[in-house]
Coordinates of C-alpha atoms and ligand atoms in Angstrom, one line a residue:
K1479 CA -10.6 16.2 -45.3
I1480 CA -7.1 16.4 -46.5
N1481 CA -5.1 13.5 -48.4
S1482 CA -1.8 15.2 -49.2
P1483 CA 1.4 16.1 -47.3
L1484 CA 1.3 19.6 -49.1
E1485 CA -2.1 20.3 -47.9
A1486 CA -1.1 19.3 -44.3
Y1487 CA 2.0 21.2 -44.5
K1488 CA 0.2 24.4 -44.5
Y1489 CA -0.9 23.9 -41.0
L1490 CA 2.3 23.2 -39.8
P1491 CA 5.0 25.8 -38.2
Q1492 CA 7.3 25.5 -41.5
T1493 CA 10.5 25.9 -39.3
N1494 CA 12.1 22.4 -39.9
C1495 CA 13.1 22.7 -36.2
G1496 CA 13.4 18.8 -35.9
E1497 CA 11.8 18.4 -32.5
C1498 CA 9.2 15.9 -34.1
G1499 CA 12.0 13.6 -35.1
E1500 CA 11.9 14.6 -38.7
A1501 CA 14.4 16.6 -40.6
T1502 CA 11.3 18.8 -42.1
C1503 CA 7.8 19.9 -41.5
M1504 CA 7.2 18.4 -45.2
A1505 CA 8.4 14.9 -43.9
F1506 CA 6.4 15.2 -40.8
A1507 CA 3.4 16.1 -43.1
S1508 CA 3.8 12.6 -45.0
K1509 CA 3.6 10.9 -41.6
L1510 CA 0.3 13.0 -40.5
I1511 CA -1.1 11.7 -43.9
D1512 CA -0.2 8.1 -43.6
R1513 CA -1.2 8.2 -39.8
S1514 CA 2.1 7.1 -38.7
G1515 CA 2.3 10.5 -36.8
K1516 CA 0.1 12.8 -34.8
T1517 CA -0.2 16.5 -34.5
S1518 CA 0.9 16.3 -30.9
D1519 CA 4.4 15.1 -31.9
C1520 CA 5.1 18.6 -33.0
P1521 CA 5.9 20.5 -29.9
P1522 CA 5.7 23.9 -31.4
L1523 CA 2.1 23.4 -32.7
I1524 CA 0.9 22.1 -29.7
K1525 CA 2.7 24.8 -27.1
E1526 CA 2.6 27.9 -29.2
K1527 CA -0.8 30.0 -28.9
K1528 CA -0.5 31.5 -32.3
F1529 CA -0.8 28.0 -33.9
A1530 CA -3.9 27.0 -31.9
K1531 CA -6.4 27.7 -34.6
K1532 CA -4.3 25.9 -37.2
L1533 CA -3.9 23.1 -34.9
A1534 CA -7.7 22.6 -34.2
E1535 CA -8.3 22.9 -38.3
L1536 CA -5.5 20.5 -38.7
D1537 CA -7.3 17.9 -36.6
R1538 CA -10.5 18.4 -37.9
L1539 CA -9.4 17.8 -41.3
L1540 CA -7.2 14.9 -40.4
A1541 CA -9.9 13.3 -38.3
P1542 CA -10.6 9.6 -39.9
E1543 CA -14.0 9.0 -41.7
I1544 CA -15.1 6.8 -38.9
R1545 CA -15.1 8.1 -35.4
Q1546 CA -12.4 6.6 -33.0
V1547 CA -14.0 5.6 -29.6
T1548 CA -11.9 4.9 -26.6
I1549 CA -13.0 2.5 -24.0
G1550 CA -11.4 2.2 -20.8
V1551 CA -8.5 4.2 -19.3
G1552 CA -4.6 3.8 -19.0
E1553 CA -2.4 1.3 -20.7
K1554 CA -5.3 -1.4 -21.2
A1555 CA -7.5 1.0 -22.8
V1556 CA -8.6 0.3 -26.5
N1557 CA -9.5 2.4 -29.4
I1558 CA -12.0 1.2 -31.8
G1559 CA -13.3 2.8 -35.3
G1560 CA -11.0 5.2 -36.6
D1561 CA -10.7 4.0 -40.4
D1562 CA -10.9 5.6 -43.5
V1563 CA -11.2 3.0 -46.2
L1564 CA -13.4 0.1 -46.7
Y1565 CA -10.7 -2.4 -48.0
R1566 CA -7.6 -2.9 -46.1
H1567 CA -5.4 -2.6 -49.3
K1568 CA -6.3 1.0 -50.0
L1569 CA -4.5 2.5 -46.8
T1570 CA -5.0 0.2 -43.8
F1571 CA -7.0 -0.6 -41.0
F1572 CA -6.3 1.0 -37.8
N1573 CA -7.9 -0.8 -35.0
K1574 CA -8.3 -4.3 -34.6
T1575 CA -11.5 -5.8 -33.7
K1576 CA -12.2 -5.6 -30.0
M1577 CA -13.2 -8.8 -28.2
F1578 CA -14.9 -8.6 -25.0
F1579 CA -16.1 -11.4 -22.8
D1580 CA -19.2 -11.5 -20.9
V1581 CA -19.9 -12.1 -17.2
A1582 CA -23.2 -12.1 -15.6
D1583 CA -24.0 -10.1 -12.2
N1584 CA -25.6 -13.2 -10.9
M1585 CA -22.6 -15.4 -11.1
D1586 CA -21.0 -15.8 -7.3
E1587 CA -18.1 -13.6 -6.9
A1588 CA -15.5 -16.4 -6.8
A1589 CA -17.2 -17.4 -10.7
I1590 CA -16.5 -13.6 -11.5
V1591 CA -12.8 -13.5 -10.6
E1592 CA -12.2 -16.8 -11.9
R1593 CA -13.6 -15.6 -15.4
V1594 CA -12.4 -12.3 -15.4
N1595 CA -8.7 -13.8 -14.6
S1596 CA -9.0 -16.0 -17.4
I1597 CA -9.7 -13.4 -19.9
A1598 CA -7.3 -10.9 -18.2
N1599 CA -4.4 -13.9 -18.5
F1600 CA -5.3 -14.9 -21.9
R1601 CA -1.9 -14.8 -24.0
K1602 CA -1.3 -16.6 -27.4
F1603 CA 2.0 -16.1 -28.8
Y1604 CA 1.9 -15.4 -32.6
V1605 CA 4.5 -14.2 -35.1
G1606 CA 6.6 -12.6 -32.0
R1607 CA 3.8 -11.0 -30.0
N1608 CA 1.1 -11.9 -27.5
L1609 CA -2.6 -11.7 -28.7
L1610 CA -4.7 -10.7 -26.0
L1611 CA -8.5 -10.6 -25.4
D1612 CA -9.5 -7.0 -24.8
G1613 CA -12.1 -6.5 -22.2
V1614 CA -15.2 -7.7 -19.9
A1615 CA -18.8 -6.9 -20.9
I1616 CA -20.8 -7.2 -17.6
R1617 CA -24.4 -8.4 -18.2
A1618 CA -27.1 -7.4 -15.7
V1619 CA -29.0 -10.5 -15.7
S1620 CA -30.3 -9.8 -12.2
N1621 CA -31.6 -6.2 -13.3
D1622 CA -30.6 -5.2 -9.9
P1623 CA -28.6 -1.9 -9.4
A1624 CA -27.3 -3.1 -6.1
K1625 CA -25.9 -6.3 -7.6
F1626 CA -24.7 -5.0 -10.8
A1627 CA -23.0 -2.4 -9.1
A1628 CA -21.3 -5.2 -6.8
A1629 CA -20.1 -7.1 -10.1
V1630 CA -18.6 -4.2 -11.8
K1631 CA -16.4 -3.3 -8.6
K1632 CA -15.2 -6.8 -8.6
V1633 CA -14.6 -6.7 -12.2
A1634 CA -12.9 -3.2 -12.1
E1635 CA -10.0 -4.8 -9.9
A1636 CA -8.6 -6.5 -13.3
G1637 CA -8.2 -3.0 -14.8
L1638 CA -9.6 -4.3 -17.8
P1639 CA -12.0 -2.1 -20.2
M1640 CA -15.6 -2.7 -19.6
I1641 CA -18.8 -2.7 -21.4
F1642 CA -22.0 -2.3 -19.0
C1643 CA -24.8 -4.6 -20.6
S1644 CA -28.4 -3.3 -19.5
F1645 CA -31.3 -1.4 -20.9
N1646 CA -32.3 -0.1 -17.5
P1647 CA -30.5 3.1 -16.7
E1648 CA -30.7 2.8 -13.1
V1649 CA -28.5 -0.1 -13.5
L1650 CA -26.3 1.5 -15.6
K1651 CA -26.3 4.3 -13.3
A1652 CA -25.5 2.1 -10.3
G1653 CA -22.5 0.8 -12.3
L1654 CA -21.2 4.1 -13.3
E1655 CA -21.1 5.1 -9.6
V1656 CA -18.6 2.4 -8.8
A1657 CA -16.7 3.3 -11.9
K1658 CA -16.6 6.8 -12.6
D1659 CA -13.4 7.3 -13.7
L1660 CA -12.9 4.2 -15.9
N1661 CA -14.9 5.1 -19.1
P1662 CA -16.5 1.9 -19.7
L1663 CA -18.9 1.7 -22.7
L1664 CA -22.7 1.9 -22.0
Y1665 CA -24.6 -0.8 -23.7
A1666 CA -27.4 0.4 -24.8
A1667 CA -29.6 3.4 -25.7
N1668 CA -33.0 1.9 -27.5
K1669 CA -36.0 3.9 -28.4
D1670 CA -37.5 3.3 -25.1
N1671 CA -34.7 4.5 -22.8
W1672 CA -32.7 6.8 -25.0
K1673 CA -33.3 9.9 -23.1
E1674 CA -32.2 8.4 -19.8
V1675 CA -29.2 6.7 -21.0
G1676 CA -28.2 9.8 -23.4
E1677 CA -28.1 11.7 -19.9
L1678 CA -25.8 9.4 -18.4
A1679 CA -23.5 9.1 -21.0
L1680 CA -23.4 13.1 -21.0
E1681 CA -23.1 13.4 -17.2
Y1682 CA -20.4 10.7 -17.0
K1683 CA -18.7 11.3 -19.9
V1684 CA -18.6 8.0 -21.4
P1685 CA -19.0 6.2 -24.4
V1686 CA -22.4 4.7 -25.5
V1687 CA -23.9 2.4 -27.9
V1688 CA -27.0 3.2 -29.6
S1689 CA -29.2 0.2 -30.5
A1690 CA -32.1 -0.3 -33.1
F1691 CA -32.4 -3.9 -34.4
N1692 CA -32.8 -4.1 -38.1
D1693 CA -33.9 -0.3 -38.6
L1694 CA -31.0 1.6 -40.1
D1695 CA -33.4 4.5 -40.2
A1696 CA -34.1 4.3 -36.5
L1697 CA -30.5 3.8 -35.5
K1698 CA -29.3 6.9 -37.6
T1699 CA -31.9 8.8 -36.1
L1700 CA -30.9 7.8 -32.4
A1701 CA -27.3 8.7 -33.5
K1702 CA -28.0 11.9 -34.8
T1703 CA -30.4 12.9 -31.6
F1704 CA -27.2 11.9 -29.4
A1705 CA -24.7 13.8 -31.7
E1706 CA -26.6 16.9 -31.3
A1707 CA -26.9 16.7 -27.6
G1708 CA -23.3 16.9 -27.5
I1709 CA -22.6 13.2 -27.4
K1710 CA -19.4 12.4 -29.5
D1711 CA -18.5 8.9 -28.7
I1712 CA -21.0 6.6 -30.1
V1713 CA -21.1 3.0 -31.2
L1714 CA -23.7 1.6 -33.5
D1715 CA -25.7 -1.8 -32.7
P1716 CA -28.1 -2.7 -35.8
G1717 CA -28.9 -6.1 -34.2
T1718 CA -26.9 -9.5 -34.8
Y1719 CA -29.0 -12.4 -36.1
P1720 CA -27.4 -15.5 -36.5
T1721 CA -29.5 -17.6 -38.8
G1722 CA -30.9 -17.5 -42.5
K1723 CA -32.7 -14.3 -43.6
G1724 CA -31.4 -12.5 -40.4
L1725 CA -28.0 -13.2 -40.7
K1726 CA -28.1 -11.9 -44.1
E1727 CA -30.0 -8.6 -43.1
T1728 CA -27.4 -8.2 -40.3
F1729 CA -24.5 -8.6 -42.9
T1730 CA -25.9 -6.2 -45.3
N1731 CA -26.7 -3.6 -42.4
F1732 CA -23.0 -3.8 -41.3
L1733 CA -21.9 -3.2 -44.9
K1734 CA -24.3 -0.2 -45.5
I1735 CA -23.3 1.5 -42.2
R1736 CA -19.7 1.2 -43.0
R1737 CA -20.0 2.3 -46.6
A1738 CA -22.2 5.3 -45.9
G1739 CA -19.9 6.2 -43.0
I1740 CA -16.7 5.9 -45.3
M1741 CA -18.4 7.9 -48.3
G1742 CA -18.9 10.9 -45.7
D1743 CA -22.4 10.4 -44.1
T1744 CA -21.3 11.9 -40.7
E1745 CA -24.5 10.8 -39.0
I1746 CA -23.9 7.2 -39.3
A1747 CA -19.9 7.2 -39.3
Y1748 CA -19.4 5.6 -35.9
P1749 CA -17.7 2.1 -34.9
I1750 CA -20.3 -1.0 -34.9
I1751 CA -20.9 -3.5 -32.3
A1752 CA -21.4 -6.9 -33.1
L1753 CA -22.9 -9.6 -30.7
P1754 CA -22.2 -13.0 -32.1
F1755 CA -23.4 -14.7 -28.8
T1756 CA -27.2 -14.6 -29.4
A1757 CA -30.3 -15.8 -27.3
W1758 CA -30.4 -18.6 -30.3
M1759 CA -27.1 -20.1 -29.2
A1760 CA -28.0 -20.0 -25.4
G1761 CA -30.7 -21.9 -26.3
I1762 CA -28.7 -24.9 -28.0
S1763 CA -28.3 -27.5 -25.6
D1764 CA -24.9 -28.6 -26.8
P1765 CA -22.4 -26.1 -25.6
V1766 CA -19.9 -27.2 -28.4
S1767 CA -22.2 -26.3 -31.3
A1768 CA -23.2 -23.2 -29.5
S1769 CA -19.3 -22.3 -29.5
Y1770 CA -18.9 -23.1 -32.9
W1771 CA -21.8 -20.9 -34.3
E1772 CA -20.5 -17.9 -31.9
T1773 CA -17.0 -18.3 -33.6
V1774 CA -18.5 -18.5 -37.1
M1775 CA -20.5 -15.4 -36.5
A1776 CA -17.5 -13.6 -34.8
S1777 CA -15.4 -14.3 -38.0
V1778 CA -18.0 -12.9 -40.3
F1779 CA -18.3 -9.7 -38.5
T1780 CA -14.6 -9.5 -37.8
I1781 CA -14.1 -9.4 -41.6
R1782 CA -17.1 -7.1 -42.3
Y1783 CA -17.2 -4.4 -40.2
G1784 CA -17.4 -5.2 -36.4
D1785 CA -15.3 -2.9 -34.7
I1786 CA -16.1 -4.3 -31.3
M1787 CA -17.5 -7.8 -30.1
I1788 CA -19.3 -9.2 -26.9
L1789 CA -18.4 -12.8 -26.8
H1790 CA -19.1 -15.8 -24.5
S1791 CA -17.3 -19.0 -25.1
M1792 CA -13.6 -19.1 -23.6
E1793 CA -13.0 -22.4 -25.2
P1794 CA -9.7 -22.6 -26.9
Y1795 CA -11.3 -23.7 -30.3
S1796 CA -13.3 -20.4 -30.1
T1797 CA -10.9 -17.9 -28.9
L1798 CA -7.8 -19.0 -30.9
P1799 CA -9.3 -18.7 -34.5
E1800 CA -11.2 -15.4 -33.3
V1801 CA -7.8 -13.7 -32.2
H1802 CA -5.8 -15.3 -35.1
L1803 CA -8.3 -14.0 -37.6
A1804 CA -8.5 -10.5 -36.1
E1805 CA -4.8 -10.4 -36.1
T1806 CA -4.4 -11.4 -39.9
I1807 CA -7.4 -8.9 -41.2
Y1808 CA -5.7 -6.0 -39.3
T1809 CA -2.0 -6.6 -40.2
D1810 CA -1.0 -3.4 -41.6
P1811 CA -0.3 -4.3 -45.4
R1812 CA 2.1 -1.1 -45.7
T1813 CA 4.8 -2.8 -43.3
P1814 CA 5.7 -6.3 -43.5
V1815 CA 5.7 -8.0 -40.1
S1816 CA 9.3 -8.2 -39.3
V1817 CA 11.9 -8.7 -36.4
D1818 CA 14.8 -6.6 -35.9
G1819 CA 17.8 -8.0 -38.0
G1820 CA 21.0 -9.4 -36.2
M1821 CA 22.0 -12.5 -34.4
Y1822 CA 20.1 -14.1 -32.0
K1823 CA 20.9 -17.0 -29.5
V1824 CA 18.2 -20.0 -29.6
G1825 CA 19.1 -22.1 -26.4
S1826 CA 22.5 -21.7 -25.2
P1827 CA 24.8 -21.8 -28.1
T1828 CA 28.6 -22.5 -27.6
A1829 CA 31.7 -22.0 -30.0
D1830 CA 30.4 -25.6 -31.3
S1831 CA 26.9 -24.8 -32.1
P1832 CA 25.7 -24.5 -35.5
V1833 CA 25.3 -21.2 -37.1
L1834 CA 22.0 -20.4 -39.6
F1835 CA 20.5 -17.7 -41.0
T1836 CA 17.0 -16.7 -42.3
T1837 CA 15.3 -13.5 -43.0
N1838 CA 13.8 -11.1 -40.8
F1839 CA 10.2 -11.7 -41.8
A1840 CA 8.4 -12.4 -38.7
L1841 CA 6.3 -15.4 -39.6
T1842 CA 9.8 -16.9 -41.3
Y1843 CA 11.9 -16.1 -38.3
Y1844 CA 9.6 -17.4 -35.5
T1845 CA 8.9 -20.5 -37.5
V1846 CA 12.5 -21.4 -37.7
E1847 CA 13.2 -20.3 -34.3
S1848 CA 10.3 -22.3 -33.1
D1849 CA 11.2 -25.3 -35.1
I1850 CA 14.9 -25.4 -33.7
S1851 CA 14.0 -24.4 -29.9
S1852 CA 11.0 -27.1 -29.8
N1853 CA 13.8 -29.6 -30.7
G1854 CA 16.3 -28.5 -28.0
I1855 CA 18.9 -27.4 -30.6
D1856 CA 21.3 -24.8 -29.4
C1857 CA 22.1 -22.4 -32.3
W1858 CA 23.2 -18.9 -33.5
L1859 CA 20.4 -17.7 -35.7
L1860 CA 21.2 -14.7 -38.0
A1861 CA 18.0 -12.8 -39.1
V1862 CA 19.1 -10.8 -42.3
D1863 CA 17.1 -7.7 -42.7
T1864 CA 15.3 -8.0 -46.1
D1865 CA 12.8 -5.6 -45.4
G1866 CA 10.5 -8.3 -43.9
I1867 CA 10.4 -10.4 -47.1
G1868 CA 10.6 -14.4 -46.7
V1869 CA 13.6 -16.3 -47.9
E1870 CA 12.5 -17.4 -51.5
A1871 CA 11.0 -14.1 -52.3
A1872 CA 14.0 -12.3 -51.0
V1873 CA 16.5 -14.1 -53.1
A1874 CA 14.6 -13.7 -56.1
G1875 CA 14.2 -9.8 -55.6
G1876 CA 17.7 -9.2 -54.5
Q1877 CA 17.0 -8.6 -50.9
L1878 CA 18.7 -11.5 -49.7
T1879 CA 22.3 -11.9 -51.7
A1880 CA 25.8 -13.0 -50.2
D1881 CA 26.6 -9.4 -49.6
K1882 CA 23.7 -8.7 -47.4
V1883 CA 24.5 -11.9 -45.4
K1884 CA 28.1 -10.6 -44.8
E1885 CA 26.7 -7.2 -44.0
A1886 CA 24.4 -8.9 -41.4
F1887 CA 27.1 -10.7 -39.8
D1888 CA 29.3 -7.7 -39.7
K1889 CA 26.6 -5.7 -38.1
A1890 CA 26.1 -8.2 -35.8
G1891 CA 29.7 -8.0 -34.7
F1892 CA 29.9 -12.0 -35.3
D1893 CA 33.2 -13.2 -36.7
L1894 CA 33.0 -16.8 -37.8
K1895 CA 36.6 -17.6 -37.6
T1896 CA 36.6 -16.5 -34.0
A1897 CA 33.1 -16.7 -32.7
V1898 CA 32.6 -20.6 -33.4
N1899 CA 35.1 -22.9 -34.0
H1900 CA 33.9 -24.7 -37.2
N1901 CA 33.8 -21.7 -39.5
T1902 CA 30.6 -22.8 -41.2
V1903 CA 27.3 -21.4 -42.0
V1904 CA 24.0 -23.2 -42.8
T1905 CA 21.8 -21.4 -45.3
P1906 CA 18.1 -22.0 -45.8
G1907 CA 17.3 -24.4 -48.5
L1908 CA 15.6 -21.9 -50.4
A1909 CA 18.6 -19.8 -50.5
A1910 CA 20.9 -22.8 -51.9
R1911 CA 21.5 -20.7 -54.9
L1912 CA 23.5 -18.4 -52.9
Q1913 CA 26.1 -21.2 -51.8
G1914 CA 29.1 -20.3 -54.1
D1915 CA 28.9 -16.5 -53.6
L1916 CA 28.6 -17.0 -49.7
E1917 CA 31.6 -19.0 -49.4
D1918 CA 33.5 -16.3 -51.5
K1919 CA 32.2 -13.6 -49.2
L1920 CA 32.4 -15.1 -45.8
G1921 CA 35.5 -17.0 -46.6
A1922 CA 33.6 -19.9 -44.7
N1923 CA 32.1 -23.3 -45.4
V1924 CA 28.5 -23.1 -46.5
K1925 CA 26.1 -26.1 -46.2
V1926 CA 22.7 -26.1 -47.8
G1927 CA 20.2 -26.6 -45.1
P1928 CA 16.6 -28.1 -45.7
M1929 CA 14.0 -26.3 -47.8
D1930 CA 11.7 -26.5 -44.6
S1931 CA 12.9 -25.5 -41.4
G1932 CA 10.7 -28.6 -39.9
R1933 CA 13.4 -30.6 -41.1
I1934 CA 16.3 -28.8 -39.5
P1935 CA 16.3 -31.4 -36.5
G1936 CA 16.6 -34.5 -38.8
W1937 CA 19.2 -32.6 -41.0
M1938 CA 21.4 -31.8 -37.9
E1939 CA 21.3 -35.4 -36.9
K1940 CA 22.8 -36.3 -40.5
N1941 CA 25.0 -33.2 -41.1
W1942 CA 26.3 -31.8 -37.7
P1943 CA 28.9 -31.5 -36.4
P1944 CA 30.4 -30.5 -40.2
Ligands
SF4_2433 FE1 8.3 21.1 -38.5 FE2 6.9 20.6 -36.1 FE3 8.4 19.0 -37.0 FE4 9.4 21.2 -36.0 S1 8.4 20.0 -34.8 S2 10.0 20.1 -38.0 S3 7.8 22.5 -36.9 S4 6.6 19.4 -37.8

C-alpha cells in the first residue's frame, strides 16, 4: 500500500507530457493518492508495453483496503465497498450505500412491472442533484427455476442492476441464463450450497454474497475458500437481526468486519450487505410499523457499515430518510458541495426584475433559489464563488467580500447599469456589513435583504420596486 505522491510517482513514466490533463507526473501522482484520478487516465502508462509491470504493481498498491465490487453493467452499474478508512473525516467514503428494492417472483407480471417502474423512476431533487434508488432484488419465493427466470427477464428490461435472491443453485442458474451479461449479484452462498453457488459465480463471472448468520469465523472461512478458488468479487452477509440482543450482535459484527478489513485482514476485506427488511417485520400486521422499523435498521447500517441493502418499503416516509441519510453520510468532506459561480435566471427575469446574490454553497444556493421560484418571483440570482462556503462563514472568512461580488458580476458579464433599469442589488441579510463597500465597488444601490431566504417574498412585497 502506498500513501504518498512521491511513492506513486516512482511508477509513472515521469515525462511530464501533460496527456492526463496535469502539468506534471507529480501532480498526477497526488490525484492517484487522493483517488480523484485513476491509472487509466495516464495514456502512456496504459498504452506502452514497457510500463505494463509498473502499471500492474501500481494498481495493486493503490487498491483500496476494502475491495470495490461492481454490480450491473453500463451507466447504471453501481460500485460498492472500495473504502480505505473507518471514519469519513480521515479521507472520505467513496461509494454511497446502495439501495436495492425487492420484488417477488410469484407476483404477477403487471405487478412486477409496476414495482420495477417505481424503483426506476424514483427521483428526489436534493441540493442540485437527483437522489435515485439503485437496483432491484428478485426474491425467489416460488423456488421454481422457470418462474424465477421469467421474473428476471421482466425486471432486466428496466436496465437496473439486480440481485438474485435464492439459496437454491438451480434457481440462481436459471436467472443467470437469462441475464448472462448483466452482472447480477448472487445472494447467497452458505454452508449448505457454497460449492454449487461458487461454481456459478466462477462460470458466469458474477459477484456473489457469502452468508453465515452471526458466525464471523464461518463467514471468513467461506470468503477465504471463494477467494482461493479465484472468485474476487465477494460480498459479506453476517446476518441482520432487528431486535434486542440480535441487533446489538449484528451491529458489532458489522464493526468487527470493517475494522478488520481496514486494518489489513484481506481475508475479510469485502463490502457488507445489510438486510433491513426481516422476517420479523414481515410478520408485523401494521405495514406502517414494519416500514418504520425497516427504515430505522437501514439508517443504522447506512452509518455503520452497510455497503448495499435489500429494502422492501417503497413508502415515501421510508425511502426519503433512507436516501437523504446515505447522501449526507457519503458527502465528500474534501470538497464542499457547490454550484458553479455565475448569474442564474430564476423564472423569466426582465430589466425590471430584482438582482440578488448569494454564495455558491449548494445548500444555500438551492434553498434561496427554491424560496424565490416557489413564490413565483422572477429575478436574477448571482452565485458568488466562495469555494462552496455559506454566506455567514464566507463573510467572516473573507471569501465573500465586495471585491468578490464585483468580480462575480464582471465574470458573468452582467452590467448593472445596462442589464437592468434600477441599478440595485439585494444583499443577503447575513452579508449586511458589506453594504457600504458594495455601493462603492459596484456604483449601485445596495439594499439589505432578509436574514433568511424564506422571508424574501414578504421582503419583496414591502421593498420592491426600489
Ligand atoms: Fe505523467 Fe502520465 Fe500525466 Fe504524462 S499522462 S504527465 S506521463 S502522469
